[in-house]
Tab-separated table of C-alpha atoms in Angstrom:
chain	number	residue	atom	x	y	z
A	1	MET	CA	-201.521	-211.294	93.347
A	2	ASN	CA	-198.317	-208.980	92.501
A	3	ALA	CA	-197.447	-208.471	88.919
A	4	LEU	CA	-194.077	-207.435	89.778
A	5	GLU	CA	-191.926	-208.419	92.816
A	6	VAL	CA	-188.723	-206.585	93.186
A	7	LYS	CA	-186.549	-207.761	96.474
A	8	ASN	CA	-183.094	-206.342	97.452
A	9	LEU	CA	-182.038	-205.156	93.885
A	10	THR	CA	-178.634	-204.149	94.636
A	11	LYS	CA	-176.322	-202.335	91.836
A	12	ILE	CA	-173.234	-200.837	92.816
A	13	TYR	CA	-171.245	-198.242	90.747
A	14	PRO	CA	-168.137	-196.094	91.843
A	15	LYS	CA	-170.199	-193.225	92.981
A	16	PHE	CA	-173.663	-194.490	93.106
A	17	THR	CA	-175.365	-197.447	94.712
A	18	LEU	CA	-179.066	-198.934	94.075
A	19	ASP	CA	-178.910	-200.214	97.808
A	20	ASN	CA	-181.334	-202.997	98.695
A	21	VAL	CA	-184.621	-201.960	96.471
A	22	CYS	CA	-187.579	-203.566	97.541
A	23	PHE	CA	-191.336	-203.120	96.147
A	24	ASN	CA	-194.130	-204.918	94.457
A	25	VAL	CA	-196.560	-203.690	91.787
A	26	ALA	CA	-199.879	-205.335	92.324
A	27	VAL	CA	-202.390	-206.936	89.263
A	28	GLY	CA	-204.129	-204.070	87.783
A	29	HIS	CA	-202.434	-201.018	89.297
A	30	ILE	CA	-200.493	-198.106	88.070
A	31	THR	CA	-197.550	-197.207	90.140
A	32	GLY	CA	-195.335	-194.279	89.816
A	33	LEU	CA	-191.857	-194.367	90.469
A	34	ILE	CA	-190.620	-190.752	91.588
A	35	GLY	CA	-187.522	-189.375	92.462
A	36	ARG	CA	-184.843	-186.560	91.517
A	37	ASN	CA	-182.150	-186.731	88.670
A	38	GLY	CA	-179.739	-189.416	89.649
A	39	ALA	CA	-181.798	-191.011	92.704
A	40	GLY	CA	-181.756	-194.351	90.815
A	41	LYS	CA	-185.253	-194.583	88.809
A	42	SER	CA	-183.514	-195.705	85.768
A	43	THR	CA	-181.120	-197.992	87.040
A	44	THR	CA	-183.956	-199.484	89.142
A	45	LEU	CA	-185.897	-200.331	85.925
A	46	LYS	CA	-183.016	-201.152	83.686
A	47	GLY	CA	-182.300	-203.849	86.590
A	48	ILE	CA	-185.674	-205.038	86.449
A	49	LEU	CA	-185.626	-205.356	83.055
A	50	GLY	CA	-182.406	-207.039	82.949
A	51	LEU	CA	-180.654	-204.385	81.016
A	52	ILE	CA	-177.602	-204.095	83.447
A	53	SER	CA	-176.349	-207.096	86.111
A	54	THR	CA	-178.015	-206.563	89.380
A	55	ASP	CA	-178.172	-208.684	92.849
A	56	GLY	CA	-180.954	-209.193	93.844
A	57	GLU	CA	-184.393	-210.808	92.485
A	58	VAL	CA	-186.861	-209.565	90.329
A	59	ARG	CA	-190.300	-211.513	89.595
A	60	VAL	CA	-192.894	-211.062	87.170
A	61	PHE	CA	-196.334	-212.839	87.287
A	62	ASP	CA	-194.449	-215.222	89.648
A	63	LYS	CA	-191.854	-216.021	87.375
A	64	ALA	CA	-188.123	-215.304	87.955
A	65	MET	CA	-186.198	-213.341	85.701
A	66	ALA	CA	-182.930	-214.674	86.261
A	67	THR	CA	-184.209	-218.412	85.110
A	68	GLU	CA	-187.147	-217.697	82.972
A	69	GLU	CA	-185.785	-214.614	81.282
A	70	GLN	CA	-187.227	-215.310	77.713
A	71	VAL	CA	-190.573	-216.068	79.238
A	72	VAL	CA	-190.832	-212.623	81.371
A	73	LYS	CA	-189.757	-210.635	78.696
A	74	GLN	CA	-192.492	-211.773	76.591
A	75	MET	CA	-194.750	-210.344	79.121
A	76	ILE	CA	-193.476	-206.929	79.673
A	77	GLY	CA	-193.708	-203.962	77.126
A	78	TYR	CA	-191.089	-201.090	77.419
A	79	VAL	CA	-191.758	-197.344	76.621
A	80	GLY	CA	-188.935	-194.816	76.871
A	81	GLY	CA	-189.410	-191.536	76.362
A	82	GLY	CA	-190.419	-190.551	72.621
A	83	PHE	CA	-189.023	-193.037	70.228
A	84	ARG	CA	-185.228	-192.460	68.740
A	85	TYR	CA	-184.953	-195.506	66.894
A	86	TYR	CA	-185.093	-196.278	62.996
A	87	PRO	CA	-186.102	-192.207	62.417
A	88	THR	CA	-186.184	-192.920	58.440
A	89	LYS	CA	-188.416	-195.887	58.766
A	90	THR	CA	-191.904	-195.790	58.498
A	91	LEU	CA	-194.290	-197.371	61.294
A	92	GLU	CA	-195.169	-200.156	59.214
A	93	ALA	CA	-191.541	-201.301	58.490
A	94	VAL	CA	-190.731	-200.425	62.380
A	95	GLY	CA	-193.411	-202.965	63.174
A	96	LYS	CA	-192.000	-205.446	61.030
A	97	VAL	CA	-188.682	-205.420	62.838
A	98	VAL	CA	-190.043	-205.440	66.235
A	99	SER	CA	-192.559	-208.205	65.444
A	100	THR	CA	-189.416	-210.422	65.188
A	101	PHE	CA	-188.740	-210.090	68.617
A	102	TYR	CA	-191.923	-211.728	69.857
A	103	SER	CA	-193.567	-214.857	69.526
A	104	ASP	CA	-196.617	-213.750	70.855
A	105	TRP	CA	-196.726	-210.838	68.365
A	106	ASP	CA	-200.436	-209.861	67.026
A	107	GLU	CA	-200.243	-208.187	63.394
A	108	ASN	CA	-203.971	-207.074	63.715
A	109	ARG	CA	-203.579	-205.787	67.393
A	110	TYR	CA	-200.883	-203.678	66.133
A	111	ARG	CA	-202.776	-202.270	63.218
A	112	GLN	CA	-205.577	-201.577	65.489
A	113	TYR	CA	-203.623	-199.374	67.896
A	114	LEU	CA	-202.205	-197.435	64.956
A	115	LYS	CA	-205.771	-196.449	63.747
A	116	ASP	CA	-207.034	-196.222	67.506
A	117	PHE	CA	-203.937	-193.425	68.224
A	118	ALA	CA	-204.580	-191.896	64.680
A	119	LEU	CA	-201.159	-193.144	63.318
A	120	ASP	CA	-200.590	-193.212	59.796
A	121	PRO	CA	-198.302	-196.787	58.989
A	122	THR	CA	-196.674	-194.906	55.980
A	123	LYS	CA	-195.308	-192.244	57.973
A	124	LYS	CA	-191.845	-192.416	59.235
A	125	VAL	CA	-190.710	-192.094	62.401
A	126	HIS	CA	-188.847	-188.579	62.298
A	127	GLU	CA	-192.184	-187.065	60.653
A	128	LEU	CA	-194.015	-187.822	64.205
A	129	SER	CA	-194.580	-185.306	66.830
A	130	GLU	CA	-193.208	-186.440	70.346
A	131	GLY	CA	-196.668	-186.888	71.501
A	132	MET	CA	-197.132	-189.134	68.521
A	133	LYS	CA	-194.171	-191.139	69.034
A	134	VAL	CA	-194.805	-192.164	72.831
A	135	LYS	CA	-197.815	-193.062	71.155
A	136	PHE	CA	-196.108	-195.308	68.553
A	137	SER	CA	-193.849	-196.666	71.633
A	138	ILE	CA	-197.075	-198.099	73.464
A	139	ALA	CA	-198.669	-199.358	70.366
A	140	LEU	CA	-195.401	-201.051	69.780
A	141	ALA	CA	-194.821	-202.292	73.496
A	142	MET	CA	-198.833	-203.468	73.649
A	143	SER	CA	-199.043	-205.609	70.558
A	144	HIS	CA	-197.363	-208.864	71.816
A	145	ASN	CA	-200.105	-208.856	74.272
A	146	ALA	CA	-197.882	-207.540	77.122
A	147	ARG	CA	-199.364	-207.862	80.795
A	148	LEU	CA	-197.074	-205.660	82.319
A	149	LEU	CA	-195.906	-202.032	81.055
A	150	ILE	CA	-192.750	-200.235	82.257
A	151	MET	CA	-192.008	-196.835	81.356
A	152	ASP	CA	-189.012	-194.483	81.744
A	153	GLU	CA	-190.296	-190.814	81.670
A	154	PRO	CA	-192.670	-191.415	78.914
A	155	THR	CA	-193.975	-187.920	79.020
A	156	SER	CA	-190.658	-186.156	79.124
A	157	GLY	CA	-190.935	-183.123	76.565
A	158	LEU	CA	-195.091	-183.492	75.915
A	159	ASP	CA	-197.054	-180.724	76.015
A	160	PRO	CA	-199.921	-180.671	78.688
A	161	LEU	CA	-202.747	-181.795	75.855
A	162	SER	CA	-200.405	-184.578	74.817
A	163	ARG	CA	-199.916	-185.496	78.304
A	164	GLU	CA	-203.578	-185.756	79.090
A	165	GLU	CA	-203.794	-187.990	76.125
A	166	PHE	CA	-201.210	-190.300	77.389
A	167	CYS	CA	-203.091	-190.775	81.001
A	168	ASP	CA	-206.416	-191.343	79.121
A	169	ILE	CA	-204.457	-193.951	77.234
A	170	ILE	CA	-202.866	-195.515	80.224
A	171	LEU	CA	-206.284	-195.753	82.016
A	172	SER	CA	-207.926	-197.386	79.051
A	173	LEU	CA	-205.102	-200.034	78.986
A	174	VAL	CA	-205.526	-200.755	83.015
A	175	ARG	CA	-209.332	-200.716	82.883
A	176	GLU	CA	-210.125	-202.544	79.248
A	177	GLU	CA	-207.417	-204.519	79.035
A	178	GLY	CA	-206.236	-205.185	82.439
A	179	VAL	CA	-202.809	-204.189	81.942
A	180	THR	CA	-200.401	-203.534	84.922
A	181	VAL	CA	-197.955	-200.234	84.851
A	182	LEU	CA	-195.308	-198.896	86.554
A	183	PHE	CA	-193.633	-196.067	85.201
A	184	SER	CA	-190.859	-193.285	86.499
A	185	THR	CA	-191.826	-189.633	85.757
A	186	HIS	CA	-190.921	-185.904	87.098
A	187	ILE	CA	-194.140	-185.049	86.625
A	188	THR	CA	-196.087	-185.672	89.640
A	189	SER	CA	-199.278	-184.371	88.595
A	190	ASP	CA	-200.158	-187.112	85.961
A	191	LEU	CA	-199.182	-189.347	88.639
A	192	GLU	CA	-201.964	-187.651	91.121
A	193	ARG	CA	-204.386	-188.087	88.123
A	194	ILE	CA	-203.882	-191.942	87.220
A	195	ALA	CA	-201.576	-193.665	89.901
A	196	ASP	CA	-202.778	-196.190	92.451
A	197	ASP	CA	-199.375	-196.232	94.198
A	198	ILE	CA	-196.042	-194.187	94.703
A	199	VAL	CA	-192.500	-195.503	95.280
A	200	TYR	CA	-190.172	-192.845	95.999
A	201	ILE	CA	-186.336	-193.312	95.641
A	202	ALA	CA	-184.072	-191.143	96.866
A	203	ASP	CA	-179.930	-191.780	96.833
A	204	GLY	CA	-180.438	-195.559	96.137
A	205	LYS	CA	-182.911	-195.821	98.566
A	206	ILE	CA	-186.862	-196.328	98.802
A	207	LEU	CA	-188.349	-193.637	101.383
A	208	ILE	CA	-192.004	-194.166	100.408
A	209	ASP	CA	-193.848	-197.207	98.992
A	210	GLU	CA	-197.449	-196.599	99.670
A	211	PRO	CA	-200.885	-196.129	97.950
A	212	LEU	CA	-200.937	-192.558	96.472
A	213	ASN	CA	-203.783	-191.587	98.719
A	214	ASP	CA	-202.025	-192.697	101.910
A	215	VAL	CA	-199.191	-190.761	100.880
A	216	LEU	CA	-201.348	-187.397	100.353
A	217	ALA	CA	-203.410	-187.921	103.306
A	218	LYS	CA	-200.069	-187.709	105.888
A	219	TYR	CA	-198.862	-184.291	104.844
A	220	SER	CA	-200.114	-180.779	104.811
A	221	ILE	CA	-197.676	-177.419	103.604
A	222	ALA	CA	-197.817	-174.833	106.466
A	223	HIS	CA	-196.672	-171.240	105.458
A	224	PHE	CA	-194.902	-169.377	108.118
A	225	ALA	CA	-194.206	-165.565	108.324
A	226	ASP	CA	-190.337	-166.399	109.552
A	227	ILE	CA	-188.194	-169.191	109.694
A	228	GLU	CA	-188.157	-169.224	113.683
A	229	GLN	CA	-191.822	-170.354	113.613
A	230	ALA	CA	-191.120	-172.632	110.760
A	231	ARG	CA	-188.590	-174.456	113.341
A	232	ALA	CA	-190.531	-174.147	116.152
A	233	ALA	CA	-193.364	-175.926	114.505
A	234	HIS	CA	-190.922	-178.504	113.502
A	235	ALA	CA	-191.780	-178.339	109.921
A	236	ILE	CA	-189.992	-180.750	107.654
A	237	GLY	CA	-187.723	-179.235	105.013
A	238	VAL	CA	-188.366	-175.713	105.719
A	239	LYS	CA	-187.715	-173.439	102.573
A	240	PRO	CA	-187.957	-169.696	101.727
A	241	VAL	CA	-190.991	-168.774	99.665
A	242	LYS	CA	-192.458	-165.594	97.991
A	243	ASP	CA	-194.061	-164.529	101.023
A	244	GLY	CA	-191.982	-166.222	104.125
A	245	TYR	CA	-191.581	-169.864	104.393
A	246	GLU	CA	-193.056	-173.360	104.224
A	247	GLY	CA	-192.637	-176.468	105.310
A	248	LEU	CA	-194.366	-180.110	105.598
A	249	ILE	CA	-196.474	-180.703	108.714
A	250	PRO	CA	-197.835	-184.108	109.192
A	251	LYS	CA	-201.590	-184.017	109.410
A	252	GLY	CA	-203.149	-183.508	112.762
A	253	ALA	CA	-199.759	-181.445	113.777
A	254	GLU	CA	-200.559	-178.126	112.104
A	255	PRO	CA	-199.305	-175.402	113.967
A	256	ILE	CA	-202.632	-172.871	115.604
A	257	GLY	CA	-202.621	-169.879	113.281
A	258	ALA	CA	-200.646	-171.022	110.416
A	259	THR	CA	-201.812	-171.118	107.147
A	260	VAL	CA	-202.085	-174.715	105.966
A	261	THR	CA	-202.890	-176.120	102.443
A	262	GLN	CA	-202.988	-179.490	100.946
A	263	ALA	CA	-199.312	-180.861	100.199
A	264	THR	CA	-199.000	-182.479	96.846
A	265	LEU	CA	-196.244	-185.056	95.781
A	266	ASP	CA	-194.059	-182.117	94.270
A	267	HIS	CA	-194.291	-180.537	97.842
A	268	ILE	CA	-193.431	-184.016	99.493
A	269	MET	CA	-190.438	-184.698	97.166
A	270	ILE	CA	-189.227	-181.052	97.452
A	271	HIS	CA	-189.024	-180.690	100.947
A	272	PHE	CA	-188.030	-184.402	101.938
A	273	GLU	CA	-184.907	-183.359	99.529
A	274	SER	CA	-184.536	-180.154	101.618
A	275	ALA	CA	-184.814	-182.317	104.801
A	276	LYS	CA	-182.349	-184.541	103.528
A	277	LYS	CA	-179.446	-181.704	102.567
A	278	GLU	CA	-179.696	-180.577	106.054
A	279	GLY	CA	-178.930	-184.333	107.625
A	280	ILE	CA	-182.517	-185.016	108.594
A	281	VAL	CA	-184.152	-188.385	108.192
A	282	CYS	CA	-187.601	-188.360	106.777
């Protein structure tokens, strides 16, 4: 069963088009949405959440957003980067405000999250660190028994330790509470640690929609002494590096004599984008 189904999601702006975006998020999975700035990640999430008008279809646990919006939104928790609302209010006061929007708000659950995340309910929002603001956002998002957690750049601006704590929290929510997660990020190392699936969007179109392990198993990074060697090997998205050139090579097609290492998600994104600049379709 899918927690989220996105079919032909389309939004046309004067200078950008979200073009028939389709993907699913399986129940209990963590799916990472990746792509460069302006690729369409936030537009996709806003379209899913009904924050902008779009064509296409969004279904959450088999309920259509178009016809059952209020029911669907009760099942979704949303987290952005940090928390920038009600800066002078206490966490307790913010919880009271947010609780009015949800019929399934669980005050005991909210207070337990505050305790688990070491958040003082008497503190004001502006007194929180960026990492604490993200934890607070998660507490708010999950205190109405949300089954699908959608996050837009939640770890942006966080230090490595705070990002590690964030990843631990998300894994705990999935494993212990059965939550399903979709989140966009530029920090692909976080995804390599916790994600099950990857959706890669570029110029408003989906280029990759596969399990993370399958994506990483497809490519190596090959290092070349000069650009002629790289081109002769048909490397994808050849780029200059400190000691020569490098490009993506499909696994099993690595050239003899080349220095080859495992490609990361960063490598795959960077070299796909480089190939697109050269007019090469990956």
